[in-house]
Tab-separated table of C-alpha atoms in Angstrom:
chain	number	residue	atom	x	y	z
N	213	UNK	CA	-11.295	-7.959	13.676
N	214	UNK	CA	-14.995	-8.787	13.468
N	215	UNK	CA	-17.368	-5.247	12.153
N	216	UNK	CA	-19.062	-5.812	15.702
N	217	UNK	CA	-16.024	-5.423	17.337
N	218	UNK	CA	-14.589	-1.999	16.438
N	219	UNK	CA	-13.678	0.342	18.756
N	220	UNK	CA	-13.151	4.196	17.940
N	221	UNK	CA	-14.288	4.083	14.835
N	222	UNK	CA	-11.622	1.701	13.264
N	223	UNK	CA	-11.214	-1.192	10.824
N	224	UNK	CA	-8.679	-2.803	9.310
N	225	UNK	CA	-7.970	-1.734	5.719
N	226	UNK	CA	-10.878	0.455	5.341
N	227	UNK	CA	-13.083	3.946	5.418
N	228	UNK	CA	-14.752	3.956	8.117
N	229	UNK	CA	-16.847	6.657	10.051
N	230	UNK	CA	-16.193	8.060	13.310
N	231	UNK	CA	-17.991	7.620	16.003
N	232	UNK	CA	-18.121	11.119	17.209
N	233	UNK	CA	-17.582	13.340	14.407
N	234	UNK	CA	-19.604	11.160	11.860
N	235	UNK	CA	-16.535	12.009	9.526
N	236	UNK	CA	-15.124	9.482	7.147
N	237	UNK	CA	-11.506	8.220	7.794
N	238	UNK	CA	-9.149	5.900	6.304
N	239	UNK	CA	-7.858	3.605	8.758
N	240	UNK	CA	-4.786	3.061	10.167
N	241	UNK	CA	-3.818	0.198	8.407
N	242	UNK	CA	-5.347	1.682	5.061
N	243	UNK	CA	-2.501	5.007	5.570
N	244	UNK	CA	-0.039	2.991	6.293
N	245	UNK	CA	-0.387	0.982	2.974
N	246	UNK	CA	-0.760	3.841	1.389
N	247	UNK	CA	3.319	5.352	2.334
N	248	UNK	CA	4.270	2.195	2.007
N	249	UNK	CA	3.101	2.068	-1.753
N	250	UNK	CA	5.020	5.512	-1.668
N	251	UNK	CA	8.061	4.315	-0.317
N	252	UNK	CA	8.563	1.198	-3.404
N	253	UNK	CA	6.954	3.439	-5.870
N	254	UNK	CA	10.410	6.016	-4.980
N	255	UNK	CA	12.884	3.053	-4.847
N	256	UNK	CA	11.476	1.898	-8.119
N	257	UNK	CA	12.240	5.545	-9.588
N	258	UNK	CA	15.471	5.767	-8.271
N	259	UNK	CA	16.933	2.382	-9.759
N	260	UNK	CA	15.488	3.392	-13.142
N	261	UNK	CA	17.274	6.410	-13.150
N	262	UNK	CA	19.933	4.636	-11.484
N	263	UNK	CA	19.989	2.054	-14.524
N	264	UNK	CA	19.889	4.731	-16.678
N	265	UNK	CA	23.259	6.054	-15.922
N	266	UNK	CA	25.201	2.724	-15.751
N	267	UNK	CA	24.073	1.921	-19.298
């Protein structure tokens, strides 16, 4: 997605402003990552604990 061709304020992977508050936002894509970084950050957790107990 070209800069030129944003609509609503969005980019990919980004802060951005919006276009009718002014605000700065993170971007869809840019959330996303972010509870997805969550998510294996958790899973990692849980298998070290989970290694833990089997040794």
């Amino acid at each position: 997605m070209e800069a030129n061709q944003r609509k609503e304020g969005y980019a990919i992977g980004e802060a951005v402003r919006n276009k009718t508050t002014g605000q700065k936002m993170l971007s869809l894509a840019k959330t996303k990552m972010t509870e997805v970084e969550s998510e294996i950050a958790d899973a990692c957790d849980k298998m070290k604990e989970f290694e833990k107990k089997e040794s």
